[in-house]
Short mmCIF file of C-alpha atoms in Angstrom, two decimals:
data_model
loop_
_atom_site.label_atom_id
_atom_site.label_comp_id
_atom_site.label_asym_id
_atom_site.label_seq_id
_atom_site.Cartn_x
_atom_site.Cartn_y
_atom_site.Cartn_z
CA MET A 1368 107.49 152.97 139.72
CA THR A 1369 111.17 153.90 139.86
CA SER A 1370 114.36 151.85 140.02
CA ASN A 1371 117.06 152.44 142.61
CA ASP A 1372 119.17 149.44 141.60
CA GLU A 1373 122.63 150.69 140.67
CA ASN A 1374 123.53 147.36 139.04
CA SER A 1375 120.68 147.46 136.56
CA CYS A 1376 120.96 148.63 132.96
CA ARG A 1377 118.77 149.09 129.92
CA PHE A 1378 117.60 145.77 128.54
CA SER A 1379 119.34 146.44 125.21
CA GLU A 1380 122.63 146.94 127.09
CA SER A 1381 122.29 143.82 129.23
CA PRO A 1382 125.28 141.43 129.42
CA LEU A 1383 122.89 138.87 127.88
CA TRP A 1384 123.63 140.22 124.43
CA GLU A 1385 127.40 140.15 124.83
CA LEU A 1386 127.18 136.61 126.17
CA GLN A 1387 125.19 135.66 123.11
CA ARG A 1388 127.85 137.11 120.77
CA THR A 1389 130.55 135.28 122.71
CA TYR A 1390 128.56 132.06 122.48
CA TYR A 1391 128.45 132.20 118.67
CA GLU A 1392 132.11 133.17 118.48
CA GLU A 1393 133.03 130.23 120.74
CA GLN A 1394 130.80 127.66 119.08
CA GLY A 1395 131.01 128.74 115.46
CA ILE A 1396 129.25 126.38 113.09
CA ARG A 1397 129.01 123.73 115.85
CA ALA A 1398 126.05 125.67 117.27
CA TRP A 1399 124.01 124.35 114.33
CA GLN A 1400 125.83 121.10 113.61
CA ASP A 1401 125.28 119.80 117.13
CA GLY A 1402 121.65 120.89 117.29
CA GLN A 1403 122.24 123.43 120.07
CA VAL A 1404 120.48 126.19 118.16
CA PRO A 1405 117.16 125.30 116.47
CA TYR A 1406 117.30 126.04 112.78
CA TYR A 1407 115.10 123.54 110.94
CA ILE A 1408 111.90 125.59 110.84
CA THR A 1409 113.61 128.53 109.07
CA ASN A 1410 116.10 126.56 106.95
CA ASN A 1411 114.19 123.67 105.43
CA PRO A 1412 113.54 123.15 101.69
CA MET A 1413 109.88 124.10 102.03
CA ILE A 1414 110.44 127.63 103.38
CA ALA A 1415 113.31 128.03 100.92
CA SER A 1416 110.97 127.18 98.04
CA VAL A 1417 108.57 129.84 99.33
CA TYR A 1418 111.33 132.45 99.43
CA ALA A 1419 112.58 131.38 95.99
CA GLY A 1420 109.07 131.80 94.59
CA ILE A 1421 108.74 135.29 96.05
CA LEU A 1422 112.21 136.24 94.78
CA PHE A 1423 111.31 134.88 91.35
CA GLY A 1424 108.17 137.00 91.38
CA PHE A 1425 110.24 140.05 92.35
CA LEU A 1426 112.69 139.44 89.50
CA GLN A 1427 109.72 139.18 87.11
CA ASP A 1428 108.35 142.48 88.41
CA ARG A 1429 111.71 144.23 87.97
CA ALA A 1430 111.99 142.87 84.44
CA ALA A 1431 108.44 143.99 83.59
CA GLN A 1432 109.35 147.50 84.73
CA GLY A 1433 112.43 147.54 82.46
CA HIS A 1434 115.09 147.01 85.14
CA LEU A 1435 117.05 144.20 83.52
CA THR A 1436 120.66 145.31 83.33
CA GLU A 1437 121.66 145.72 86.98
CA PRO A 1438 121.79 142.80 89.44
CA VAL A 1439 119.39 142.39 92.34
CA THR A 1440 121.30 141.92 95.59
CA VAL A 1441 119.84 139.55 98.18
CA LEU A 1442 121.38 139.92 101.63
CA GLU A 1443 120.75 137.15 104.14
CA LEU A 1444 121.22 138.48 107.68
CA GLY A 1445 122.61 136.21 110.37
CA ALA A 1446 122.90 133.39 107.85
CA GLY A 1447 124.42 130.88 110.28
CA SER A 1448 124.95 127.53 108.57
CA GLY A 1449 124.25 128.73 105.00
CA ARG A 1450 121.61 126.05 104.54
CA LEU A 1451 118.78 128.44 103.64
CA ALA A 1452 120.87 130.04 100.89
CA PHE A 1453 121.67 126.62 99.42
CA HIS A 1454 118.00 125.64 99.23
CA VAL A 1455 116.86 129.05 97.94
CA LEU A 1456 119.47 129.14 95.18
CA HIS A 1457 118.77 125.52 94.24
CA GLU A 1458 115.05 126.19 93.84
CA LEU A 1459 115.49 129.58 92.18
CA GLU A 1460 117.86 128.07 89.63
CA ARG A 1461 115.21 125.49 88.77
CA LEU A 1462 112.47 128.13 88.42
CA GLN A 1463 114.59 130.29 86.16
CA ALA A 1464 115.55 127.33 83.96
CA ASP A 1465 111.94 126.17 83.63
CA ALA A 1466 110.58 129.64 82.87
CA GLY A 1467 113.26 130.74 80.39
CA LEU A 1468 112.38 134.39 80.97
CA PRO A 1469 114.72 137.39 80.62
CA LEU A 1470 115.35 138.44 84.24
CA PRO A 1471 117.86 140.64 86.03
CA ARG A 1472 120.86 138.81 87.41
CA LEU A 1473 120.73 137.88 91.09
CA ARG A 1474 123.61 138.24 93.54
CA TYR A 1475 123.18 136.48 96.90
CA VAL A 1476 125.24 137.64 99.88
CA LEU A 1477 125.52 135.49 103.00
CA SER A 1478 126.33 137.60 106.06
CA ASP A 1479 127.11 137.09 109.72
CA PHE A 1480 129.12 138.84 112.41
CA ALA A 1481 131.16 135.69 113.17
CA PRO A 1482 134.22 135.06 110.94
CA GLY A 1483 133.89 131.33 111.60
CA SER A 1484 130.65 131.23 109.62
CA ILE A 1485 132.33 132.72 106.56
CA ALA A 1486 135.16 130.20 106.83
CA PHE A 1487 132.59 127.38 106.84
CA TRP A 1488 130.72 128.77 103.82
CA ARG A 1489 133.96 129.18 101.84
CA GLU A 1490 134.76 125.49 102.24
CA HIS A 1491 131.30 124.00 101.84
CA PRO A 1492 131.07 121.98 98.60
CA GLY A 1493 127.34 122.60 98.32
CA LEU A 1494 127.87 126.34 97.92
CA ARG A 1495 130.87 126.14 95.61
CA PRO A 1496 128.98 126.07 92.26
CA TRP A 1497 127.33 129.42 92.98
CA VAL A 1498 130.59 130.89 94.26
CA GLU A 1499 132.34 129.85 91.05
CA ALA A 1500 129.47 131.27 88.97
CA GLY A 1501 129.78 134.65 90.71
CA VAL A 1502 126.26 134.37 92.14
CA LEU A 1503 127.21 133.93 95.80
CA ASP A 1504 129.40 136.15 97.96
CA PHE A 1505 130.00 136.61 101.68
CA ALA A 1506 130.22 139.56 104.07
CA LEU A 1507 130.92 140.20 107.72
CA PHE A 1508 128.03 142.30 108.95
CA ASP A 1509 127.25 143.46 112.47
CA ALA A 1510 123.56 144.31 112.58
CA VAL A 1511 124.00 146.60 115.57
CA LYS A 1512 126.38 149.05 113.94
CA ASP A 1513 127.39 148.37 110.33
CA GLY A 1514 126.05 150.51 107.50
CA GLU A 1515 127.88 149.07 104.51
CA LEU A 1516 128.92 145.73 103.10
CA LEU A 1517 132.41 144.64 102.07
CA LEU A 1518 132.06 141.55 99.90
CA GLU A 1519 134.68 138.95 100.75
CA LEU A 1520 135.13 137.39 97.29
CA SER A 1521 134.65 140.22 94.83
CA GLY A 1522 136.12 142.89 97.11
CA GLU A 1523 133.25 145.23 96.25
CA ARG A 1524 132.21 147.75 98.87
CA ILE A 1525 128.48 148.49 98.98
CA GLY A 1526 127.80 151.78 100.71
CA PRO A 1527 124.82 154.16 100.81
CA GLY A 1528 123.25 154.68 97.39
CA LYS A 1529 125.52 152.14 95.69
CA LEU A 1530 122.80 149.70 94.60
CA VAL A 1531 120.74 150.54 91.52
CA GLN A 1532 118.12 147.87 92.18
CA PRO A 1533 116.25 147.60 95.50
CA LEU A 1534 117.99 145.56 98.16
CA VAL A 1535 116.27 142.34 99.22
CA ALA A 1536 116.97 141.45 102.87
CA LEU A 1537 116.24 137.99 104.28
CA ALA A 1538 115.92 137.96 108.07
CA ASN A 1539 115.03 134.61 109.64
CA TYR A 1540 115.25 134.32 113.44
CA PHE A 1541 116.95 137.69 113.26
CA PHE A 1542 114.87 140.30 115.08
CA ASP A 1543 114.37 138.03 118.09
CA SER A 1544 118.12 137.54 118.49
CA ILE A 1545 119.54 141.07 118.39
CA PRO A 1546 119.27 143.68 121.20
CA GLN A 1547 115.79 144.99 121.94
CA GLU A 1548 114.45 147.56 124.36
CA LEU A 1549 112.04 146.40 127.03
CA LEU A 1550 109.36 148.98 127.81
CA TYR A 1551 106.45 149.00 130.20
CA ILE A 1552 103.22 150.88 129.49
CA GLY A 1553 101.12 151.91 132.48
CA ASP A 1554 98.59 154.74 132.95
CA GLY A 1555 99.54 156.11 129.55
CA ASN A 1556 103.19 156.46 130.58
CA VAL A 1557 106.30 154.77 129.24
CA TYR A 1558 108.83 153.13 131.54
CA GLU A 1559 112.14 151.54 130.69
CA CYS A 1560 112.54 148.08 132.16
CA ARG A 1561 116.03 147.89 133.54
CA VAL A 1562 117.55 144.47 133.99
CA ASP A 1563 119.90 143.09 136.60
CA LEU A 1564 121.45 139.83 135.43
CA GLN A 1565 121.96 137.59 138.42
CA LEU A 1566 124.71 135.03 137.93
CA PRO A 1567 126.46 132.87 140.53
CA GLU A 1568 130.08 133.92 141.02
CA SER A 1569 131.17 130.37 140.25
CA ALA A 1570 129.67 130.68 136.76
CA LEU A 1571 131.88 133.59 135.71
CA ALA A 1572 134.69 131.24 134.67
CA GLU A 1573 132.37 129.03 132.63
CA SER A 1574 131.58 129.17 128.92
CA ALA A 1575 129.09 131.64 127.52
CA ALA A 1576 126.62 128.79 126.97
CA GLU A 1577 126.78 127.81 130.66
CA GLN A 1578 126.46 131.41 131.80
CA LEU A 1579 123.41 131.94 129.60
CA LEU A 1580 121.87 128.80 131.03
CA ARG A 1581 122.37 129.93 134.63
CA ALA A 1582 121.68 133.66 134.28
CA GLU A 1583 118.43 134.90 135.80
CA PRO A 1584 117.21 138.42 135.00
CA SER A 1585 115.32 140.61 137.43
CA TYR A 1586 113.61 143.83 136.39
CA ALA A 1587 113.18 147.34 137.72
CA TYR A 1588 111.40 150.30 136.12
CA ASP A 1589 112.34 153.92 135.34
CA ARG A 1590 110.12 156.57 133.79
CA ALA A 1591 111.27 157.17 130.21
CA PRO A 1592 109.64 160.35 128.88
CA GLN A 1593 112.12 160.47 125.97
CA TYR A 1594 110.04 157.83 124.19
CA GLU A 1595 106.98 160.07 124.48
CA GLU A 1596 108.63 163.03 122.74
CA ALA A 1597 107.49 163.86 119.21
CA SER A 1598 111.14 163.83 118.17
CA TYR A 1599 111.54 160.14 118.99
CA PRO A 1600 112.00 158.34 115.62
CA TYR A 1601 109.18 155.89 116.28
CA ALA A 1602 106.87 158.22 118.17
CA GLU A 1603 103.75 157.05 116.32
CA VAL A 1604 104.20 153.47 117.46
CA ILE A 1605 104.78 154.58 121.05
CA ARG A 1606 101.64 156.74 120.84
CA THR A 1607 99.66 153.67 119.76
CA TYR A 1608 100.97 151.72 122.73
CA ARG A 1609 100.20 154.52 125.20
CA GLN A 1610 96.65 154.78 123.87
CA GLU A 1611 95.85 151.08 123.43
CA LEU A 1612 97.84 149.24 126.09
CA GLU A 1613 97.78 149.08 129.88
CA ASP A 1614 100.01 147.15 132.27
CA SER A 1615 101.94 145.79 129.29
CA HIS A 1616 105.58 144.88 128.69
CA ILE A 1617 106.78 145.59 125.16
CA LEU A 1618 109.89 144.31 123.44
CA PHE A 1619 110.70 147.23 121.17
CA PRO A 1620 112.99 146.55 118.17
CA ALA A 1621 114.90 149.84 118.15
CA ALA A 1622 118.15 148.14 117.08
CA GLY A 1623 116.35 146.11 114.40
CA LEU A 1624 114.63 149.19 112.99
CA ALA A 1625 117.93 151.11 113.02
CA CYS A 1626 119.55 148.23 111.12
CA LEU A 1627 116.80 148.36 108.50
CA GLU A 1628 117.28 152.14 108.21
CA ARG A 1629 120.95 151.61 107.36
CA LEU A 1630 120.18 148.84 104.89
CA VAL A 1631 117.48 150.76 103.04
CA ARG A 1632 120.01 153.54 102.42
CA LEU A 1633 122.18 151.16 100.38
CA SER A 1634 119.79 151.63 97.45
CA GLY A 1635 117.96 154.66 96.14
CA GLU A 1636 115.17 152.30 95.07
CA GLY A 1637 114.24 151.03 98.52
CA MET A 1638 114.20 147.57 100.03
CA VAL A 1639 112.20 144.36 100.25
CA LEU A 1640 112.27 142.52 103.58
CA LEU A 1641 111.47 138.82 103.75
CA THR A 1642 111.39 137.72 107.37
CA ALA A 1643 110.31 134.79 109.53
CA ASP A 1644 110.31 134.65 113.30
CA LYS A 1645 108.19 133.92 116.34
CA GLY A 1646 106.42 137.22 116.84
CA ASP A 1647 103.08 138.75 115.92
CA HIS A 1648 102.21 141.62 113.60
CA ARG A 1649 99.03 142.29 115.59
CA LEU A 1650 98.69 144.49 118.67
CA GLU A 1651 96.57 142.05 120.70
CA PRO A 1652 99.41 139.78 121.95
CA TRP A 1653 101.01 142.76 123.68
CA ILE A 1654 97.91 143.60 125.73
CA PHE A 1655 98.69 142.93 129.41
CA ALA A 1656 101.91 141.26 128.32
CA VAL A 1657 104.12 140.08 131.18
CA PRO A 1658 107.94 140.37 131.14
CA PRO A 1659 109.35 138.28 128.30
CA ARG A 1660 110.36 134.67 128.69
CA ILE A 1661 113.94 134.07 127.65
CA VAL A 1662 114.09 130.88 125.58
CA ARG A 1663 117.45 129.18 126.04
CA HIS A 1664 118.87 126.82 123.42
CA GLY A 1665 122.64 127.10 123.66
CA SER A 1666 122.16 130.82 123.01
CA PHE A 1667 118.81 132.47 123.72
CA SER A 1668 116.00 134.19 121.87
CA LEU A 1669 112.97 136.33 122.59
CA THR A 1670 109.84 137.31 120.68
CA ALA A 1671 110.06 139.60 117.66
CA ASN A 1672 107.80 142.65 117.59
CA TYR A 1673 106.51 142.61 114.03
CA HIS A 1674 103.70 144.96 115.03
CA ALA A 1675 106.15 147.82 115.58
CA ILE A 1676 108.06 147.09 112.35
CA ARG A 1677 104.83 146.90 110.39
CA GLN A 1678 103.43 150.16 111.78
CA VAL A 1679 106.67 152.04 111.13
CA TYR A 1680 106.86 150.92 107.51
CA GLU A 1681 103.17 151.27 106.74
CA GLY A 1682 103.48 154.83 108.07
CA ARG A 1683 106.13 155.39 105.39
CA GLY A 1684 103.96 154.03 102.61
CA ALA A 1685 105.35 150.52 102.45
CA LEU A 1686 103.23 147.52 101.53
CA CYS A 1687 103.37 145.08 104.45
CA LEU A 1688 102.21 141.54 103.82
CA PHE A 1689 101.47 139.25 106.75
CA PRO A 1690 99.11 136.27 106.99
CA GLY A 1691 95.43 136.95 107.56
CA HIS A 1692 95.28 134.01 109.98
CA HIS A 1693 97.08 133.58 113.29
CA TYR A 1694 100.44 131.88 113.26
CA ARG A 1695 101.39 128.97 115.51
CA ASN A 1696 105.17 128.50 115.30
CA LEU A 1697 106.51 130.89 112.66
CA ASN A 1698 105.24 134.19 111.30
CA VAL A 1699 106.39 134.99 107.76
CA GLY A 1700 106.19 138.55 106.49
CA CYS A 1701 107.13 140.48 103.38
CA ILE A 1702 107.58 144.26 103.47
CA LEU A 1703 107.95 146.14 100.19
CA SER A 1704 109.45 149.52 101.03
CA LEU A 1705 109.56 150.67 97.41
CA PRO A 1706 108.52 153.78 95.50
CA ASN A 1707 105.90 151.74 93.59
CA ALA A 1708 105.26 148.79 95.87
CA ALA A 1709 101.77 148.05 94.54
CA ALA A 1710 103.16 147.61 91.02
CA HIS A 1711 105.11 144.53 92.11
CA ILE A 1712 102.22 142.21 91.28
CA GLN A 1713 104.10 138.93 90.90
CA THR A 1714 105.79 139.43 94.27
CA ARG A 1715 102.45 140.01 95.99
CA LEU A 1716 100.80 137.04 94.28
CA ALA A 1717 103.69 134.74 95.21
CA TYR A 1718 103.29 135.74 98.86
CA LEU A 1719 99.53 135.20 98.80
CA ARG A 1720 99.89 131.75 97.22
CA SER A 1721 102.78 130.44 99.29
CA VAL A 1722 102.34 132.09 102.69
CA ASP A 1723 98.85 133.48 103.22
CA ARG A 1724 97.01 130.52 101.69
CA PHE A 1725 99.29 127.79 103.02
CA GLY A 1726 102.78 128.53 104.20
CA PRO A 1727 105.81 127.39 106.19
CA ASP A 1728 103.98 127.68 109.51
CA ASP A 1729 101.16 125.44 108.26
CA TYR A 1730 103.69 122.94 106.92
CA PHE A 1731 105.51 122.79 110.25
CA SER A 1732 102.24 122.25 112.14
CA LEU A 1733 101.37 119.36 109.82
CA LYS A 1734 104.86 117.91 110.20
CA LEU A 1735 104.54 117.82 113.98
CA GLY A 1736 101.18 116.08 113.69
CA TYR A 1737 102.38 113.58 111.10
CA GLU A 1738 105.42 112.68 113.19
CA GLU A 1739 103.15 111.80 116.11
CA ARG A 1740 101.09 109.51 113.85
CA LEU A 1741 103.95 108.14 111.77
CA SER A 1742 103.12 104.50 112.45
CA LEU A 1743 99.61 105.00 111.04
CA LEU A 1744 100.61 106.60 107.74
CA GLU A 1745 100.45 104.68 104.46
CA MET A 1746 103.05 104.96 101.70
CA GLN A 1747 101.02 107.39 99.61
CA GLU A 1748 100.64 109.71 102.61
CA LEU A 1749 104.37 109.51 103.39
CA LEU A 1750 105.27 110.29 99.79
CA ALA A 1751 102.72 113.10 99.47
CA PHE A 1752 104.00 114.90 102.55
CA TRP A 1753 107.59 114.36 101.43
CA ARG A 1754 106.76 116.09 98.14
CA LEU A 1755 104.99 118.90 100.00
CA GLY A 1756 108.23 119.44 101.95
CA VAL A 1757 110.27 119.50 98.72
CA TYR A 1758 111.86 116.13 99.51
CA ASP A 1759 113.14 117.25 102.88
CA ALA A 1760 115.93 115.06 104.28
CA GLU A 1761 114.74 115.40 107.88
CA TRP A 1762 111.31 114.03 107.03
CA PHE A 1763 112.99 111.12 105.28
CA LEU A 1764 115.20 110.44 108.32
CA ARG A 1765 112.08 110.21 110.45
CA GLY A 1766 109.91 108.33 107.98
CA ALA A 1767 112.34 105.86 106.39
CA GLY A 1768 111.63 103.20 109.00
CA ARG A 1769 107.91 103.33 108.29
CA MET A 1770 108.60 103.27 104.55
CA LYS A 1771 110.64 100.10 104.98
CA GLU A 1772 107.81 98.46 106.93
CA LEU A 1773 105.40 99.21 104.10
CA LEU A 1774 107.66 98.16 101.21
CA PRO A 1775 106.35 94.56 100.89
CA GLU A 1776 102.85 95.90 100.24
CA THR A 1777 103.70 98.86 97.99
CA SER A 1778 102.89 98.99 94.30
CA ASP A 1779 105.47 99.32 91.54
CA GLU A 1780 104.33 102.91 91.02
CA GLU A 1781 104.89 103.77 94.68
CA GLN A 1782 108.34 102.19 94.62
CA GLU A 1783 109.19 104.17 91.51
CA ASP A 1784 108.08 107.38 93.26
CA LEU A 1785 110.15 106.47 96.31
CA ARG A 1786 113.24 106.05 94.14
CA LEU A 1787 112.52 109.39 92.49
CA GLY A 1788 112.16 111.00 95.90
CA ILE A 1789 115.50 109.65 97.08
CA ARG A 1790 117.23 111.07 94.00
CA ARG A 1791 115.62 114.46 94.40
CA MET A 1792 116.36 114.57 98.11
CA TRP A 1793 120.06 114.06 97.45
CA GLU A 1794 120.07 116.66 94.68
CA GLY A 1795 118.90 119.20 97.27
CA TYR A 1796 120.80 117.93 100.31
CA TYR A 1797 123.04 120.32 102.25
CA THR A 1798 125.58 118.59 104.46
CA MET A 1799 125.67 119.91 108.02
CA HIS A 1800 127.40 117.02 109.76
CA PRO A 1801 129.14 113.93 108.30
CA ASP A 1802 127.30 111.59 110.68
CA GLU A 1803 123.92 112.80 109.43
CA LYS A 1804 125.02 112.36 105.82
CA ARG A 1805 126.15 108.78 106.48
CA LYS A 1806 122.90 107.95 108.24
CA LEU A 1807 120.92 109.39 105.32
CA ALA A 1808 123.01 107.37 102.87
CA ALA A 1809 122.53 104.17 104.88
CA LEU A 1810 118.75 104.60 104.98
CA SER A 1811 118.64 105.40 101.25
CA ALA A 1812 120.76 102.37 100.43
CA GLY A 1813 118.65 100.08 102.61
CA LEU A 1814 115.37 101.06 100.95
CA LEU A 1815 116.81 100.82 97.45
CA PHE A 1816 118.30 97.41 98.29
CA GLU A 1817 114.92 96.14 99.46
CA MET A 1818 113.39 97.35 96.19
CA GLY A 1819 116.04 95.53 94.15
CA ALA A 1820 117.54 98.80 92.86
CA TYR A 1821 121.05 97.45 93.42
CA MET A 1822 122.99 99.87 91.22
CA GLU A 1823 121.49 102.89 92.99
CA ALA A 1824 121.85 101.27 96.42
CA LEU A 1825 125.54 100.54 95.83
CA GLY A 1826 126.36 104.22 95.40
CA TYR A 1827 124.94 105.00 98.82
CA TYR A 1828 126.59 101.98 100.46
CA LEU A 1829 129.93 103.22 99.13
CA GLU A 1830 129.17 106.63 100.63
CA VAL A 1831 128.59 105.03 104.03
CA LEU A 1832 131.66 102.80 103.82
CA SER A 1833 134.07 105.47 102.56
CA ASP A 1834 136.71 107.16 104.72
CA GLU A 1835 136.58 104.50 107.45
CA ALA A 1836 132.85 105.15 108.00
CA GLY A 1837 130.20 102.48 108.29
CA THR A 1838 131.57 101.12 111.54
CA GLY A 1839 129.68 99.33 114.27
CA GLU A 1840 129.83 99.75 118.04
CA THR A 1841 133.24 98.07 118.22
CA GLY A 1842 134.75 100.50 115.74
CA GLU A 1843 135.15 97.73 113.15
CA ALA A 1844 133.52 97.84 109.72
CA ASP A 1845 129.84 96.81 109.85
CA PRO A 1846 129.62 93.36 108.24
CA GLY A 1847 125.99 93.93 107.33
CA LEU A 1848 126.84 96.96 105.23
CA LEU A 1849 129.84 95.22 103.68
CA HIS A 1850 127.68 92.21 102.79
CA ALA A 1851 125.00 94.47 101.25
CA ALA A 1852 127.65 96.17 99.11
CA ALA A 1853 128.86 92.72 98.00
CA VAL A 1854 125.33 91.68 97.05
CA CYS A 1855 124.81 94.90 95.05
CA CYS A 1856 128.02 94.25 93.11
CA TYR A 1857 127.05 90.62 92.51
CA GLU A 1858 123.55 91.55 91.28
CA THR A 1859 124.97 94.13 88.87
CA GLY A 1860 127.56 91.78 87.40
CA GLU A 1861 130.59 93.21 89.20
CA GLU A 1862 131.75 89.86 90.58
CA ALA A 1863 135.37 90.86 91.26
CA ALA A 1864 134.21 93.78 93.39
CA ALA A 1865 131.59 91.52 95.00
CA LEU A 1866 134.33 89.10 96.03
CA GLU A 1867 136.38 91.85 97.62
CA TRP A 1868 133.41 93.18 99.63
CA ALA A 1869 132.40 89.64 100.63
CA ARG A 1870 135.90 88.94 101.95
CA ARG A 1871 135.80 92.13 104.00
CA ALA A 1872 132.33 91.27 105.30
CA ALA A 1873 133.40 87.76 106.34
CA ALA A 1874 136.54 89.09 108.04
CA ALA A 1875 134.56 91.75 109.92
CA GLY A 1876 131.76 89.36 110.91
CA PRO A 1877 132.87 85.79 111.58
CA GLU A 1878 129.29 85.03 112.70
CA HIS A 1879 127.68 86.62 109.64
CA GLU A 1880 126.39 83.51 107.86
CA GLU A 1881 125.10 85.32 104.77
CA ALA A 1882 128.48 86.95 104.19
CA TRP A 1883 130.25 83.58 104.42
CA SER A 1884 127.70 81.93 102.12
CA LEU A 1885 128.17 84.63 99.48
CA LEU A 1886 131.94 84.41 99.80
CA LYS A 1887 131.89 80.63 99.25
CA LEU A 1888 129.58 81.06 96.24
CA LEU A 1889 131.85 83.65 94.65
CA GLU A 1890 134.99 81.65 95.29
CA ALA A 1891 133.35 78.56 93.84
CA ASP A 1892 132.39 80.53 90.73
CA GLY A 1893 135.99 81.71 90.41
CA ALA A 1894 135.10 85.43 90.72
CA GLY A 1895 138.09 87.71 90.35
#
């Protein structure tokens, strides 16, 4: 099994990876705003609350061991939109306030290789409070080559040995999106799978996204005895594969492991890795594995090899926590590569409670099932799942219609809980796109209006109607929204404002009878 294709190259050196970098540089934050790149499963409030709980446990462990004076640095790799950081910091702030415990200070660093991401984070109002408090900083970081961090705001340079506390690295959808080697195991031998990326000549002038969509890889195989040498850094993992696997294709995370090697050197106290991806920590999925399927979604992604990462770090004495059950959509792991990993009791307990017992993967599976049965759910079920998801805005966007259908039959207590949920959702809402925010505000206002909570509803109607928003298909202001704002003002005693909104509603909707009726009533009463 030998390749003679002169156009082929190692999988980790394939043009696929450069196209992916170009894609993110071209698209910037639009890759997430426009829904090209899936991000919900690793950036929702529920997984953020899990991470915040584990981080809180880690801070407790450091405090219990007497390490209170130096900050703990959390580095989020490939942070993209910044949404995960927002939710994590929001939840962690709440935990710290409720507990009132003496804990080491936390410094959170958002990182990415694309300068456009940092520009977006700098301007995002949701992140500003933590920037101003000195909790949040940013860094350009290329996972393939960089070995130090230069913090954008403080100007601090973090090089090898600089950190006194262990580094905490967050890596969601990270290992599946950076270069990997593709190996083939057959008859106890290791082969490198070389790839030839076939692309129509007409596609060369197209965008990176179009090229990724049209590119088709073909594979050839070369014997690779260098992986079998005892001097190879991850020889033990390769030995396991040679002994246990046959006719199997392996995505090997050499670049990911090398990145972790550089990160762990930033602190003399080791590192904690919190990571979530599609990829198993067991050996079985790699048995008779066929060449990998490239999943395209604007960019592309593959499967992460958590088995290799786990074996490498367990061989070095790390404590590797992964679920005891099989994952469906997202595998969440926690690796404590620390001198005294077992002594970090609160960290381990937080993982067991919030991942192994019931975690983000379980939540996502339930969410998919609930969405399919949305029309059958009752208000208590809708509210209960909303609370389980930490008042997730996406669940509300999907479920608000069903909530409105059920409102006439709901109890006062359920309506009170719905109002509470709307408030808490907005407290933890991270704006990705103005259109989504306006839609969320319109749905919130509509439900509150139906419940007679006019003061609260008015605030959201004003959000929708601000900055020339709240327009209909013709581009004119929506008379229904204008009329609702007028009603809210009227019901709360703001008759002058009600008159102004009613006039606008009548002007925008000559056929809107309710708007004209309200306008006549207000004019007859001499409002304003």
